[in-house]
Short mmCIF file of C-alpha atoms (C1' of nucleotides) in Angstrom, two decimals:
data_model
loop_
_atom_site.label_atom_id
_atom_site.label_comp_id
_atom_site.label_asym_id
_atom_site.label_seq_id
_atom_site.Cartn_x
_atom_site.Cartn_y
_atom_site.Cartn_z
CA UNK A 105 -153.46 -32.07 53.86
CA UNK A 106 -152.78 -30.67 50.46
CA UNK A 107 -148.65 -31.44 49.34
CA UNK A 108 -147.86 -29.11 47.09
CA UNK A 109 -144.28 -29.05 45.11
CA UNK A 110 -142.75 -26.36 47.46
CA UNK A 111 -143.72 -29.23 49.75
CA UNK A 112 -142.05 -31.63 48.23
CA UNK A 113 -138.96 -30.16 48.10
CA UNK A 114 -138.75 -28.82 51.56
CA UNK A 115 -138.82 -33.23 52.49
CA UNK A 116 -136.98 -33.91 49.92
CA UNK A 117 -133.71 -31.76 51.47
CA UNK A 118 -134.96 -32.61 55.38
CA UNK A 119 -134.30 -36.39 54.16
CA UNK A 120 -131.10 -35.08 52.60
CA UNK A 121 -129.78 -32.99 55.52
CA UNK A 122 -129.13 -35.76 57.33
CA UNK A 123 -125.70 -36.70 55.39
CA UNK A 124 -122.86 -34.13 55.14
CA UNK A 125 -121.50 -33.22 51.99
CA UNK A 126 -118.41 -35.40 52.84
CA UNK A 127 -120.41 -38.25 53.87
CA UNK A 128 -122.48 -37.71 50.02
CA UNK A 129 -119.02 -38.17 48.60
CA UNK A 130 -117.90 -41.00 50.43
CA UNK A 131 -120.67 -42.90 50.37
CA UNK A 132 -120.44 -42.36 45.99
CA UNK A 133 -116.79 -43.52 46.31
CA UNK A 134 -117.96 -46.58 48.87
CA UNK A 135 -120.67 -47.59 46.70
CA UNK A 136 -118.49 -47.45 43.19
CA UNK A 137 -115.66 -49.56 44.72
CA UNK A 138 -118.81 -52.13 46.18
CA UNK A 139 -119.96 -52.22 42.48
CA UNK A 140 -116.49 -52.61 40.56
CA UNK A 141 -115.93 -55.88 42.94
CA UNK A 142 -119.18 -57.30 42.79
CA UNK A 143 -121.24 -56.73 39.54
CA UNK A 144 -122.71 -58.97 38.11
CA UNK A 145 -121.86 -60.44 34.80
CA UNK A 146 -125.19 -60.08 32.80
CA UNK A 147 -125.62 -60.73 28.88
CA UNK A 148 -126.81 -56.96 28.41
CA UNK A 149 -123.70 -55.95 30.47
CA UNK A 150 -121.55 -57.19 28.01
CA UNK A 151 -122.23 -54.67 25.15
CA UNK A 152 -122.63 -50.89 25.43
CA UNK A 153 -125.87 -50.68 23.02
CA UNK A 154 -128.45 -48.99 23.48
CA UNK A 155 -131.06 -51.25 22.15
CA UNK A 156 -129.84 -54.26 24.06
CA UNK A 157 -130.15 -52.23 27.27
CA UNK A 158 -133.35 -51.07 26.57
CA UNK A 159 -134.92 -54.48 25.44
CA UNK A 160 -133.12 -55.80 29.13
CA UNK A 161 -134.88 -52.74 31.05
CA UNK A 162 -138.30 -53.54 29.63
CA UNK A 163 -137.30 -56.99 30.04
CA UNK A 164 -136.50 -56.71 34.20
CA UNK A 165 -139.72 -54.80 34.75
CA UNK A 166 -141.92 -56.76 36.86
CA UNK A 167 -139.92 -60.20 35.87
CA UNK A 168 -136.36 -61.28 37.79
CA UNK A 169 -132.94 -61.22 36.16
CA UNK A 170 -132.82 -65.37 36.66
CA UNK A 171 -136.24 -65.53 34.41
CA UNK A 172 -134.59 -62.33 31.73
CA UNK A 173 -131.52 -64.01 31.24
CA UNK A 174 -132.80 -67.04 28.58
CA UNK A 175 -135.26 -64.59 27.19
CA UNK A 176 -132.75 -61.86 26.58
CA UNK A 177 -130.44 -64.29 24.48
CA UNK A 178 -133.22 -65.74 22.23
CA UNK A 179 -134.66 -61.80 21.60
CA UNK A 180 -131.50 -60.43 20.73
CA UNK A 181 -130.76 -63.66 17.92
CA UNK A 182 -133.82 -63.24 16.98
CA UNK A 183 -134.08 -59.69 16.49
CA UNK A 184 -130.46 -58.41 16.30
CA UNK A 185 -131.53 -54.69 15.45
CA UNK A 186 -133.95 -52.24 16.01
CA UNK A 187 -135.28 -52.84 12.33
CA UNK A 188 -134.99 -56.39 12.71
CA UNK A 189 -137.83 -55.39 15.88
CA UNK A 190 -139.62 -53.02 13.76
CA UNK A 191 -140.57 -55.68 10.78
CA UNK A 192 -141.44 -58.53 13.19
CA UNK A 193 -144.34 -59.99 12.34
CA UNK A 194 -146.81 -60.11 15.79
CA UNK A 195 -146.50 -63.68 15.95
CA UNK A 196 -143.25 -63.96 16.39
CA UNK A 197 -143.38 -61.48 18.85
CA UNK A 198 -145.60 -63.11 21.08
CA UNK A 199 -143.60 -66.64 20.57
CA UNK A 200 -140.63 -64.23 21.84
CA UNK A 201 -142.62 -63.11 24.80
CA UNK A 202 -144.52 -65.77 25.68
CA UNK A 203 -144.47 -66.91 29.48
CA UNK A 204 -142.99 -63.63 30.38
CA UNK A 205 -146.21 -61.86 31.22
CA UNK A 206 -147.22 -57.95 30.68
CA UNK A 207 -147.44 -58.66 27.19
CA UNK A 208 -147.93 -55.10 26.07
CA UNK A 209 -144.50 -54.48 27.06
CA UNK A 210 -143.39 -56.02 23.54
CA UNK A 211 -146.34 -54.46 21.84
CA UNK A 212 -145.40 -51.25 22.66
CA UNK A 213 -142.07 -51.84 22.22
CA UNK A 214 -142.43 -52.39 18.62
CA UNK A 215 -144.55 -49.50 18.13
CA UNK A 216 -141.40 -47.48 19.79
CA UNK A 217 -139.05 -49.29 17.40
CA UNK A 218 -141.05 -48.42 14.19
CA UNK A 219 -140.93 -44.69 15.85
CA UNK A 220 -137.26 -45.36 16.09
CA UNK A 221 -136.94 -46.05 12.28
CA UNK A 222 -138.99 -42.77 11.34
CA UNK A 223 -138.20 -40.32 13.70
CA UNK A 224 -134.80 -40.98 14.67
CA UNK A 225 -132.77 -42.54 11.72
CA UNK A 226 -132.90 -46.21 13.39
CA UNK A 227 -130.53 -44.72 16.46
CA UNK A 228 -131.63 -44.60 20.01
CA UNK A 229 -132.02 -40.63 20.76
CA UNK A 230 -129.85 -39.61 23.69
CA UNK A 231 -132.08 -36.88 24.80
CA UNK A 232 -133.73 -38.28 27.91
CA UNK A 233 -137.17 -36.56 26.52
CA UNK A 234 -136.85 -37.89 23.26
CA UNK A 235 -136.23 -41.64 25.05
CA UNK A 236 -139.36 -41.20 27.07
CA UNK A 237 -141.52 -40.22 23.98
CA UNK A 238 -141.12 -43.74 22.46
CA UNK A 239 -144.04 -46.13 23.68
CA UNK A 240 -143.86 -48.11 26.93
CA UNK A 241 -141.07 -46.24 28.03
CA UNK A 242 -141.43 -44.11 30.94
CA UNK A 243 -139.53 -42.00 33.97
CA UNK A 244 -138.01 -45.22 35.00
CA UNK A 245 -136.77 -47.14 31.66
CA UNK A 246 -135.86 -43.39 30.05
CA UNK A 247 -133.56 -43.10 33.26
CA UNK A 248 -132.22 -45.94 33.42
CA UNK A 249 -131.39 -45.83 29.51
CA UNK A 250 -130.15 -42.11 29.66
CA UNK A 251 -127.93 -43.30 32.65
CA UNK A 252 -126.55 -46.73 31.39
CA UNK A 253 -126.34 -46.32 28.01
CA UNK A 254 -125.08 -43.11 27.37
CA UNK A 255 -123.57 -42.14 31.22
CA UNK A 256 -126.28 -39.19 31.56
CA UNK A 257 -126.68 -38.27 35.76
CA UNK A 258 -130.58 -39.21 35.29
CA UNK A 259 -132.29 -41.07 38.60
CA UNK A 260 -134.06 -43.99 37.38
CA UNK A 261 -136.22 -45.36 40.45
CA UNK A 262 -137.85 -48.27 40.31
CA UNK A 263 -138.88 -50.40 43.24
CA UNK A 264 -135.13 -51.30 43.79
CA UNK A 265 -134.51 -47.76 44.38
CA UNK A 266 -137.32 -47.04 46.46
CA UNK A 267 -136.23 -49.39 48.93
CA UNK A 268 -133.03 -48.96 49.36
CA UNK A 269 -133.05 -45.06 49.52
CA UNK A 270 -136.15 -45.72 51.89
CA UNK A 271 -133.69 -47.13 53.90
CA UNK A 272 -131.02 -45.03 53.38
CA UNK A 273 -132.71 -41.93 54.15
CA UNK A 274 -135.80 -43.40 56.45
CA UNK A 275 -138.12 -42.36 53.71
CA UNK A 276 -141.63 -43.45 55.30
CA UNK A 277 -143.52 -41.69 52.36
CA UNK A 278 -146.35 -44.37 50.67
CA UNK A 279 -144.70 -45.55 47.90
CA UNK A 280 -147.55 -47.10 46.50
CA UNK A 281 -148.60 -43.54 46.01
CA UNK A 282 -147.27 -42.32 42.13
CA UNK A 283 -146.26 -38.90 43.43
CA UNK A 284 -144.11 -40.72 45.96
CA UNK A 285 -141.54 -41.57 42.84
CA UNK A 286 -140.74 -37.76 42.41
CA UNK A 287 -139.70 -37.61 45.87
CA UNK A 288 -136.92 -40.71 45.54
CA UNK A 289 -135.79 -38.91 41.98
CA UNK A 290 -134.98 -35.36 43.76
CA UNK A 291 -133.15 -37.43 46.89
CA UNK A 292 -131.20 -39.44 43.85
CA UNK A 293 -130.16 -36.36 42.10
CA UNK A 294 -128.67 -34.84 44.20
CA UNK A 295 -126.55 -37.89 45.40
CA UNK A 296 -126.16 -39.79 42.18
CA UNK A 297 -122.24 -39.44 41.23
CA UNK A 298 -121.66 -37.10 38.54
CA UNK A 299 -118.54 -39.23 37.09
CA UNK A 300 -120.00 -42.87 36.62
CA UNK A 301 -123.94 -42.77 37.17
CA UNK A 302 -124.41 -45.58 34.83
CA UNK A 303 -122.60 -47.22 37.46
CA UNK A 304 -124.06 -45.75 40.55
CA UNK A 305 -127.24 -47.03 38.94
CA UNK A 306 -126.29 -50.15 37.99
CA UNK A 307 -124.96 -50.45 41.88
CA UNK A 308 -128.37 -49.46 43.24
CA UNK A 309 -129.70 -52.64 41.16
CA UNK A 310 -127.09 -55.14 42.55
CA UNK A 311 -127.28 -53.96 45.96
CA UNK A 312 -131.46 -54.27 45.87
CA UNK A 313 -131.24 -57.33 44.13
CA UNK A 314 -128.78 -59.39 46.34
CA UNK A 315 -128.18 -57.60 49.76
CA UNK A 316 -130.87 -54.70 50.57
CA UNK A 317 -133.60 -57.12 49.83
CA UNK A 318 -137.16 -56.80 50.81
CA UNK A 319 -137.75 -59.31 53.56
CA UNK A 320 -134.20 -60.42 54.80
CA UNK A 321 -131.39 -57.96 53.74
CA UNK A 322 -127.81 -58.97 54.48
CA UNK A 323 -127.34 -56.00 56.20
CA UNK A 324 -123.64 -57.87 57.54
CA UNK A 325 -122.10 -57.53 53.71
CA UNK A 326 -123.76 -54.54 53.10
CA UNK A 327 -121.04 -51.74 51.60
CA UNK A 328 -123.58 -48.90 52.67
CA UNK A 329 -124.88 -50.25 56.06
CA UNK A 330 -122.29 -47.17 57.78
CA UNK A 331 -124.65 -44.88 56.08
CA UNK A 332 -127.92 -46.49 56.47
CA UNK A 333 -130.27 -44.71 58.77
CA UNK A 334 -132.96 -47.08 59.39
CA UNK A 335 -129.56 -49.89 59.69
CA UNK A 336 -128.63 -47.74 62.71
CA UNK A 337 -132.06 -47.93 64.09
CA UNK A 338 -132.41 -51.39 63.19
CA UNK A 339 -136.02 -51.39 61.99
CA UNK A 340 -134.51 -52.36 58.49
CA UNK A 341 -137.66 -54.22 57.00
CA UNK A 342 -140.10 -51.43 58.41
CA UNK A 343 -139.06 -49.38 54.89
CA UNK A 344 -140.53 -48.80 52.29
CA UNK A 345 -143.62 -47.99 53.76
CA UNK A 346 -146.33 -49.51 51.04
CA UNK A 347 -149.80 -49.13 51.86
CA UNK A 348 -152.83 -50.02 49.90
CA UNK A 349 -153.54 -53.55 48.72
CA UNK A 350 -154.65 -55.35 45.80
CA UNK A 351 -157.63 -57.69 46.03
CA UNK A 352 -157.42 -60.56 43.28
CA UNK A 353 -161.43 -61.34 42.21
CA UNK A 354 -161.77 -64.76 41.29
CA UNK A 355 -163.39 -66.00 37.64
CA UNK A 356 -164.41 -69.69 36.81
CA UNK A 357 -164.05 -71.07 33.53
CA UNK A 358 -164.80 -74.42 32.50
CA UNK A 359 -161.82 -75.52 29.67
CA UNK A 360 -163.13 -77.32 26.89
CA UNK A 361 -160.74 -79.69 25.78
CA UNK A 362 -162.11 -80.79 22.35
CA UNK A 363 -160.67 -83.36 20.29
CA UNK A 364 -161.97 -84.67 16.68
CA UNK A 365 -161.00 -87.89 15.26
CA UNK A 366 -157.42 -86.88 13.56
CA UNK A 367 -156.32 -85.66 17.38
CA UNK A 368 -156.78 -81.90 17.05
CA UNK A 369 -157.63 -79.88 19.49
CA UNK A 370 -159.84 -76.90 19.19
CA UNK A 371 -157.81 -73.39 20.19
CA UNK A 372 -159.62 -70.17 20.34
CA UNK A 373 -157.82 -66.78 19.78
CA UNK A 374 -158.59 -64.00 22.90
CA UNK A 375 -159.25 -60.45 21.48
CA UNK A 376 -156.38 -58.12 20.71
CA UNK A 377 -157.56 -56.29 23.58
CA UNK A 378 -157.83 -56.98 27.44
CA UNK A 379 -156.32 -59.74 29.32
CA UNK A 380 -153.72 -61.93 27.64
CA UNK A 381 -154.40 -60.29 24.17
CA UNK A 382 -154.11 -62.19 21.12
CA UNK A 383 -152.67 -65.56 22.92
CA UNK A 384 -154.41 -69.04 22.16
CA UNK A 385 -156.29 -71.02 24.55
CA UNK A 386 -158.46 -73.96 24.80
CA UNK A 387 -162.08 -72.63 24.41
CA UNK A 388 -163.21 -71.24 27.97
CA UNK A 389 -166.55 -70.98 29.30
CA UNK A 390 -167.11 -68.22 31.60
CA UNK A 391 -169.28 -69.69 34.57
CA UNK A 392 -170.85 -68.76 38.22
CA UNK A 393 -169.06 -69.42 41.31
CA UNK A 394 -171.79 -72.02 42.39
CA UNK A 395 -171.80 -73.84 38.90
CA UNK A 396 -168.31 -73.88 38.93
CA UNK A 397 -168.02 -75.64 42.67
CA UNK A 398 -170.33 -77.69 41.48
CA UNK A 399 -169.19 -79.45 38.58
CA UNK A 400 -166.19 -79.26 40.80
CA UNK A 401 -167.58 -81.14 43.95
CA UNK A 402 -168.77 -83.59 41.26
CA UNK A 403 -165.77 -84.21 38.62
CA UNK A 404 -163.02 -83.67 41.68
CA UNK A 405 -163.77 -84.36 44.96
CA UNK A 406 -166.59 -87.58 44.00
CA UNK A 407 -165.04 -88.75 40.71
CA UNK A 408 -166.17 -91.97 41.47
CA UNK A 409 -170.27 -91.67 41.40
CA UNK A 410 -168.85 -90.45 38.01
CA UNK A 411 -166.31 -92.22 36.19
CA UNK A 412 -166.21 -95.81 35.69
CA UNK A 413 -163.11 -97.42 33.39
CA UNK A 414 -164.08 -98.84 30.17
CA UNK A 415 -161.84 -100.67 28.15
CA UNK A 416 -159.25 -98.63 29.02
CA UNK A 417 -160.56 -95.30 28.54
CA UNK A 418 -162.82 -93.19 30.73
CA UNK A 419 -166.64 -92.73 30.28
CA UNK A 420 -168.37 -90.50 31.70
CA UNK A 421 -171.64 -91.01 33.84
CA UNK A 422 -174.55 -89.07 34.16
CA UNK A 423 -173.36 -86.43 31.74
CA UNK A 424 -176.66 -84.40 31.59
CA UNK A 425 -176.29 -83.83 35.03
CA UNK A 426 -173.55 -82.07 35.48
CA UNK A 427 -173.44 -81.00 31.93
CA UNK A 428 -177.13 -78.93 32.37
CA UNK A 429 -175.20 -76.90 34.53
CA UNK A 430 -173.51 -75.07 31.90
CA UNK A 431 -175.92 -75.85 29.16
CA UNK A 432 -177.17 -72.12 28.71
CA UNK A 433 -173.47 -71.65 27.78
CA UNK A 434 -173.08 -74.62 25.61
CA UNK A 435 -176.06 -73.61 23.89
CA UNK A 436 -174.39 -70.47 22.87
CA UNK A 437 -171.35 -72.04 21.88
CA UNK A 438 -173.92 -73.69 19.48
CA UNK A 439 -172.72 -77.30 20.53
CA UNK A 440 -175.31 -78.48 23.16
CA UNK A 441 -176.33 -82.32 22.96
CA UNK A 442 -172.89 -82.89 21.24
CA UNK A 443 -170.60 -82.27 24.36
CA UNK A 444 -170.10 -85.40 26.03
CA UNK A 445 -167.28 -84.00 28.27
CA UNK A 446 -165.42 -86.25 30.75
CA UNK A 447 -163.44 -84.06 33.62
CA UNK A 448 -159.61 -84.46 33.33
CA UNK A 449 -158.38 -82.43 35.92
CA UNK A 450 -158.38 -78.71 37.59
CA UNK A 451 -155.87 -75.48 37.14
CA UNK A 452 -155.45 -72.41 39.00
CA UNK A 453 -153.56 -69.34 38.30
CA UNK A 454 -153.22 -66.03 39.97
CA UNK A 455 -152.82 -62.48 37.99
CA UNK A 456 -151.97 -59.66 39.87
CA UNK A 457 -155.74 -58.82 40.29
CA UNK A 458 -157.40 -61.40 39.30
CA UNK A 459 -157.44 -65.66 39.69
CA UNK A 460 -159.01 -67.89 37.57
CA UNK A 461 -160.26 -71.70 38.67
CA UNK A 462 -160.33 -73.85 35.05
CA UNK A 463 -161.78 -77.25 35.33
CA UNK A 464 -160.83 -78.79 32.34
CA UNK A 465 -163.62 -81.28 30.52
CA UNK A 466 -162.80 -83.30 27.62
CA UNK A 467 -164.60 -84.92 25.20
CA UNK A 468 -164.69 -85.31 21.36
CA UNK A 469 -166.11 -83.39 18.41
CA UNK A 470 -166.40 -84.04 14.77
CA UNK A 471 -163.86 -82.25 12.58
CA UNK A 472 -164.60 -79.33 11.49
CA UNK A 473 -167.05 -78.09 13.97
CA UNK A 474 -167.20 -74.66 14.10
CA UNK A 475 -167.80 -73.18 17.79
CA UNK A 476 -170.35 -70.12 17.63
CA UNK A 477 -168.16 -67.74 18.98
CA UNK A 478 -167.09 -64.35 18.21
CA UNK A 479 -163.21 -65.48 18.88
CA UNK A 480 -161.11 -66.31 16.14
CA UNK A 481 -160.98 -70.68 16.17
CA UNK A 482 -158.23 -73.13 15.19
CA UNK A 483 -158.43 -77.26 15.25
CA UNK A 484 -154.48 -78.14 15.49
CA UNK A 485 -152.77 -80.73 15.92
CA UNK A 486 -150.82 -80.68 19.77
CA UNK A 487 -147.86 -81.71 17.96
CA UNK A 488 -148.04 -77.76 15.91
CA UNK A 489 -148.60 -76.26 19.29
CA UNK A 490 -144.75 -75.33 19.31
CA UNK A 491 -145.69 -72.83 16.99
CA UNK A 492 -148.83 -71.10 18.87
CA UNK A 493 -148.29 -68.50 21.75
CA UNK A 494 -150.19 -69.59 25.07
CA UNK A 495 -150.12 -67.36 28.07
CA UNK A 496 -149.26 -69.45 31.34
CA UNK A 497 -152.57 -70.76 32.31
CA UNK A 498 -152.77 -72.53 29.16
CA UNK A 499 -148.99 -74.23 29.56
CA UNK A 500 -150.67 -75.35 33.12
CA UNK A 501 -153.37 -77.26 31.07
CA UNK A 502 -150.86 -78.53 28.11
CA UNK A 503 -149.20 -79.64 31.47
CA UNK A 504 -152.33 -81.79 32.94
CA UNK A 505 -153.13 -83.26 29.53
CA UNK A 506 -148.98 -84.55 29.00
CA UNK A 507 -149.58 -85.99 32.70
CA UNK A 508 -152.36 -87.53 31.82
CA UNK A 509 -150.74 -89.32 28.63
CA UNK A 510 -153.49 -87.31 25.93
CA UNK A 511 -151.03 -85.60 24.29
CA UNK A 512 -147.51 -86.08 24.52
CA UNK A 513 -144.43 -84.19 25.21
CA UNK A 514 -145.62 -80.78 26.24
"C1'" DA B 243 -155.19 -40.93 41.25
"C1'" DA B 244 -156.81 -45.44 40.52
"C1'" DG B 245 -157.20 -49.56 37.84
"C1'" DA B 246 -155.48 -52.88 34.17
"C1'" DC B 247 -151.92 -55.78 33.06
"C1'" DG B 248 -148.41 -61.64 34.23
"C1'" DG B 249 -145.74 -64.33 36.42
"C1'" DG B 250 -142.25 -65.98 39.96
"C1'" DG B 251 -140.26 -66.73 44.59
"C1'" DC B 252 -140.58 -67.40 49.50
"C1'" DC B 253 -142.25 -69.60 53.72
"C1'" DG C 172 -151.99 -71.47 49.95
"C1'" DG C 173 -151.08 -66.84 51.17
"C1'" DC C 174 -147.82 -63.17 50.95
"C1'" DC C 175 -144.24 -60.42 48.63
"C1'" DC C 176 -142.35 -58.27 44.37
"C1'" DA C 177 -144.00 -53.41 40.98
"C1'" DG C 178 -143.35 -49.86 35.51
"C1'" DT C 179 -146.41 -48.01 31.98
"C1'" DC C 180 -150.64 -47.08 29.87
"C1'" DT C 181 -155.41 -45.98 30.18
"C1'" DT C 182 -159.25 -43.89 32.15
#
DNA sequence: AAGACGGGGCC
DNA sequence: GGCCCAGTCTT
């Protein structure tokens, strides 16, 4: 069945001729008065600029106000104006990012700053077209800037939206679908209030945030549950309708953890491009699912037929082993015969399509060594990692070796 | 239109 | 441990 727009709009006003114009008004009025009691009290809510809502918008995608909040604070003293953004060197940026994930978000959002400086005097434009033309922001972030910052009557729909005017309106269209987001924008213009959308948008947030939530909504304190048509049907949680799933493929690394005599630890720099782009790691070496299970069945589950303690300190047993397992890949690293690895311990983490398995082996290097790789390669010191940008995984391995008393702190 | 791109919370 | 959350850019 082909939709065309005609289409569209013909289910866009079927879901909206199910409310009266009176009931449209009320609910606006309902809805305001819900907000002015119960808003939040946000950093970014506390100023009317333009650049501090926009670094909280790209902020809140994908990441929860409770994680923003801390982040927020430290961008905005660290980069009190759009120039201040502009001139940041990429390190810094990172360091501001790090832990908060879709890194490209503050990549691009320095490339829309520096277009800020040039094209638009160092101001914010106000023209909703003119917002979306800056890099990494879109139909949602331009809305939701045109609408908060500067009061425009723009929809900005982002999941939030989607499920509460799902709801609303008993919207069962796919809303995994892209084209479904043009349907919620023409239901949300034509019942977003005309006085105060910044804070009939802001409202949506709150209400999708604490009370129409996606598995248990407090339908009880809800301001709009009077107008809710799937509330009145009580089939609540059966909107939005979101088909299609993601399947996460799993990869399997082992982590070298190398260490030369002054205690440094060898980091290697990902490419600029792909996957957690430009952050520092320990040196990973990509390996099969078999190889990787294993090393794993014979480091984890039988560390005793392998590790005997020695004065104190671990030694590892039949290291050529488990170590020819992976020795095509050492051999490209161009440090086979040297790698005396001892397992420390194992670390999972899930992306939103992929998971990798790390099983972390240590063991010690002369200084110096250079790994034959085409990544960019540090030796540092764990007590200069402050100062280094790792992506989440790696914080899970910093994690293991503090546990584990081989470095200290975290 | 489909895939790439992180990380957190809930049960 | 499995399931939910979900904007923008690229292809």
């Amino acid at each position: 069945m082909k939709k065309t727009k005609e289409d569209r709009d013909t289910r866009i006003q079927e879901y909206l001729s199910q409310w009266t114009e009176e009931e449209v008004s009320q609910f606006q009025a309902d809805f305001l008065a819900w907000y002015d009691q119960h808003q939040r009290d946000l950093p970014w809510r506390r100023r009317q600029d333009p650049y501090a809502i926009w670094v909280s918008e790209i902020m809140l995608q994908q990441t929860q106000v409770k994680t923003v909040i801390p982040y927020f604070n430290r961008f905005m003293s660290w980069f009190e104006e759009v120039s201040d953004l502009a001139e940041a060197p990429e390190e810094k940026l990172l360091k501001a990012w790090e832990g908060l994930g879709y890194y490209s978000r503050v990549r691009n959002m320095q490339v829309a700053a520096k277009q800020i400086m040039t094209e638009f005097s160092g101001e914010m434009p106000t023209d909703i077209k003119d917002i979306q033309s800056l890099k990494g922001i879109g139909p949602y972030t331009s809305g939701a800037i045109a609408s908060i910052a500067f009061n425009q009557p723009e929809p900005a729909v982002d999941g939030n939206v989607m499920r509460v005017f799902s709801r609303l309106f008993k919207i069962t269209e796919d809303i995994s679908k892209p084209a479904t987001r043009h349907v919620f924008e023409g239901v949300v213009r034509q019942v977003i209030s005309q006085k105060d959308p910044s804070s009939f948008n802001q409202a949506i947030m709150d209400l999708g945030a604490s009370i129409c939530t996606p598995t248990k909504p407090v339908c009880e304190a809800c301001p709009l549950s009077a107008y809710c048509e799937a509330f009145k049907e009580g089939n609540m949680t059966d909107y939005p309708v979101k088909l299609g799933k993601v399947k996460t493929i799993p990869e399997y690394y082992i982590a070298l953890v190398l260490i030369d005599e002054n205690g440094k630890m060898c980091l290697t720099r990902r490419k600029k491009h792909g996957l957690l782009g430009n952050f520092w790691t320990f040196p990973l070496v990509s390996v099969s699912k078999e190889i990787y299970q294993e090393m794993q069945q014979q480091w984890v589950s039988e560390p005793k037929t392998y590790l005997e303690k020695e004065q104190g300190q671990l030694s590892f047993l039949n290291v050529a082993e488990t170590t020819t397992l992976f020795e095509e890949q050492l051999e490209q690293l161009g440090i086979e015969g040297q790698f005396k690895p001892w397992p420390i311990g194992e670390v999972t983490h899930v992306f939103s399509h992929r998971k990798w398995h790390l099983l972390m082996a240590q063991g010690t290097m002369l200084s110096n060594q250079v790994l034959d790789v085409e990544e960019e390669t540090q030796w540092v010191h764990p007590k200069e990692f402050s100062t280094y940008a790792f992506p989440k995984p790696q914080q899970k391995m910093l994690e293991v070796l503090t546990k584990n008393k081989i470095i200290s702190n975290g």
